[in-house]
Amino acid sequence: MRNRRKRPIIRTHKKLTDMLADKKHDDHSSLRSNTISMETSLQQKKQTEKCVGELNPVLHVVVDRVKTLLGNPMDLIVREFEFELENKVTATLLFLEEMNDTQVLNEFILSPLMTLSKDKQSSPVPVDHALHYIKQNALALGRVLDVETEDELVEALLAGLSVLLVEGNKKGLKLGTNGGKVRGIEEPTSEVVIRGPKDSFTESIKTNISLIRRRIRSKDIRIDKYKIGEVTHTDVAVVYLENIANPLLVKEIKERIEEVKTDGLLESGQLEEFIQDETVTVFPQFLNTERPDVVIGNLLEGRVGIIINGTPFVLIAPAQFIQFFQSSEDYYMRYDISTFLRLLRFSVFIISLIAPSIYIALTTFHQAMIPTTLLFGIAAQREGVPFPAIAEALVMEITFEILREAGIRMPRAVGVAVSIVGALVLGQAAVQAGLVSPAMVIVVGITAVASFAIPSFAVATSARLLRFPLMLISSVFGFYGLTLALIVIIAHLTSLRSFGYPYLSPFAPIQTQDLKDSLFRFPITKLFKRPEKLSKKNQTRTQPYSVKKKREEETTR
């Protein structure tokens, strides 16, 4: 039998009623004592929290403390100087050298303060009022805020601000002297257009916000800022138009951003993974762009922009699949040309996705579908090739992907030349060696060129990833397997949501009004309404307008 531990028997000589009375009395006394102890501990905790972190009125103590917290960095500049109020006052200016504009520091802070004298003051200013007097009369800066704790001081320094401390004061001033070397506004590199604005976002969130404000001069624009990253404290801004955007969409985006808990945020792609609806998919659920005019156009439709400090790519949510085949240039050209280009881009996506799979299925299972003359030519080309069509396709596709990556990673001066020459030399050598057929080289070349014609790099990458499993399925099941795989892909796209909005909208579910700006683009004078699901407050984009009708009325008069 298994040994079981017996509970200890507690013997007592008290009666049951006495025990209950003692227990009740003990409970009341313990409750009262616990309440008193909790109140005292809370009072002590409040007092300690109030005292901990406050700035010391002695300057060298604060400076030493800041150096210790920051690890005594070499770029921390401590500038001590004196100026005159009622008496001579000692002050210290703290800033990180490469994150501040030294010209602003010299001209608008140090120079005005060091030239202060009693003669310029209407009445003597005591030391404890020095900061208030300086803020009101001496500093010619637009952004001057108080600093009360060590944490605020360190945070201001790391954010690129300078901090002014005055001897005998328990507060300081943080000054907006941000500067340093940053990349200027340049032409977009990933979204090149022939007609349209030539400026692009930079890595500075302030510059990016200014580019948006220059184009939207409306009181309804809202910019809400957040900090993400326990270590990096990356600035993130949510931009939207209050009179157009759906409040539920804005609320959902803000809640998802607030729930992100991580050590650091370096690029918009990381935030995209944190807040997207579906993680198991190859299709992007955010539209990312480095063009300000693209962001403005989406804001006017009711979408929301997300700007991350340190990256020139801005996220736009929610995203629809058809958006990735549209370009900002479509709205700067005639509607018939824009419609043709959109249809061409969508056709290019289909070619990039299934062209090798169609070739494999035709040459392996469905030779009867190939014209006889062409079939004899393909058979003659493949006569000396020892590998099946799937092996040819995989070798050529993988080789081209290697050349593509090599062209990106190599120095810009030789990257393009190496990728082009490498593709030509390797393709010709593979054909002469009898490893692949010339027809397969043509198919892979068309597929590769087609992938570059898609405006969105994210969707082009999705097509590249799906191309390989489609080729394998076509090599085993032919057109039947390829058709089934395409049905699965379409079903998957139908099930996707971007912040609750259907990914295949306006096709599934169908929305007649939104079809005017999808694969086809109607004239701008006919696009009266904003997207139906996005803008709940203000759906009217423009009033009906006809130049021809207006001229006819004028001529009849």
Coordinates of C-alpha atoms in Angstrom, one line a residue, residues 228 251-261 271 274-278 285-286 497-500:
I228 CA 7.4 52.6 -29.2
K251 CA -9.5 54.0 -32.8
E252 CA -8.6 50.5 -33.9
I253 CA -5.2 51.6 -35.3
K254 CA -4.4 53.6 -32.2
E255 CA -5.3 50.7 -29.9
R256 CA -3.1 48.3 -31.9
I257 CA -0.1 50.7 -31.8
E258 CA -0.5 51.3 -28.0
E259 CA -0.4 47.5 -27.4
V260 CA 3.0 47.1 -29.1
K261 CA 5.6 46.2 -26.5
L271 CA 5.5 47.8 -36.9
F274 CA 3.0 43.9 -35.1
I275 CA -0.4 45.4 -36.0
Q276 CA -1.5 43.5 -39.2
D277 CA -4.6 41.4 -39.1
E278 CA -3.2 38.2 -40.6
Q285 CA -1.8 44.2 -45.7
F286 CA -0.3 47.7 -45.7
R497 CA -8.9 41.7 -44.0
S498 CA -7.0 44.9 -43.5
F499 CA -8.2 46.4 -40.2
G500 CA -11.5 44.7 -40.8

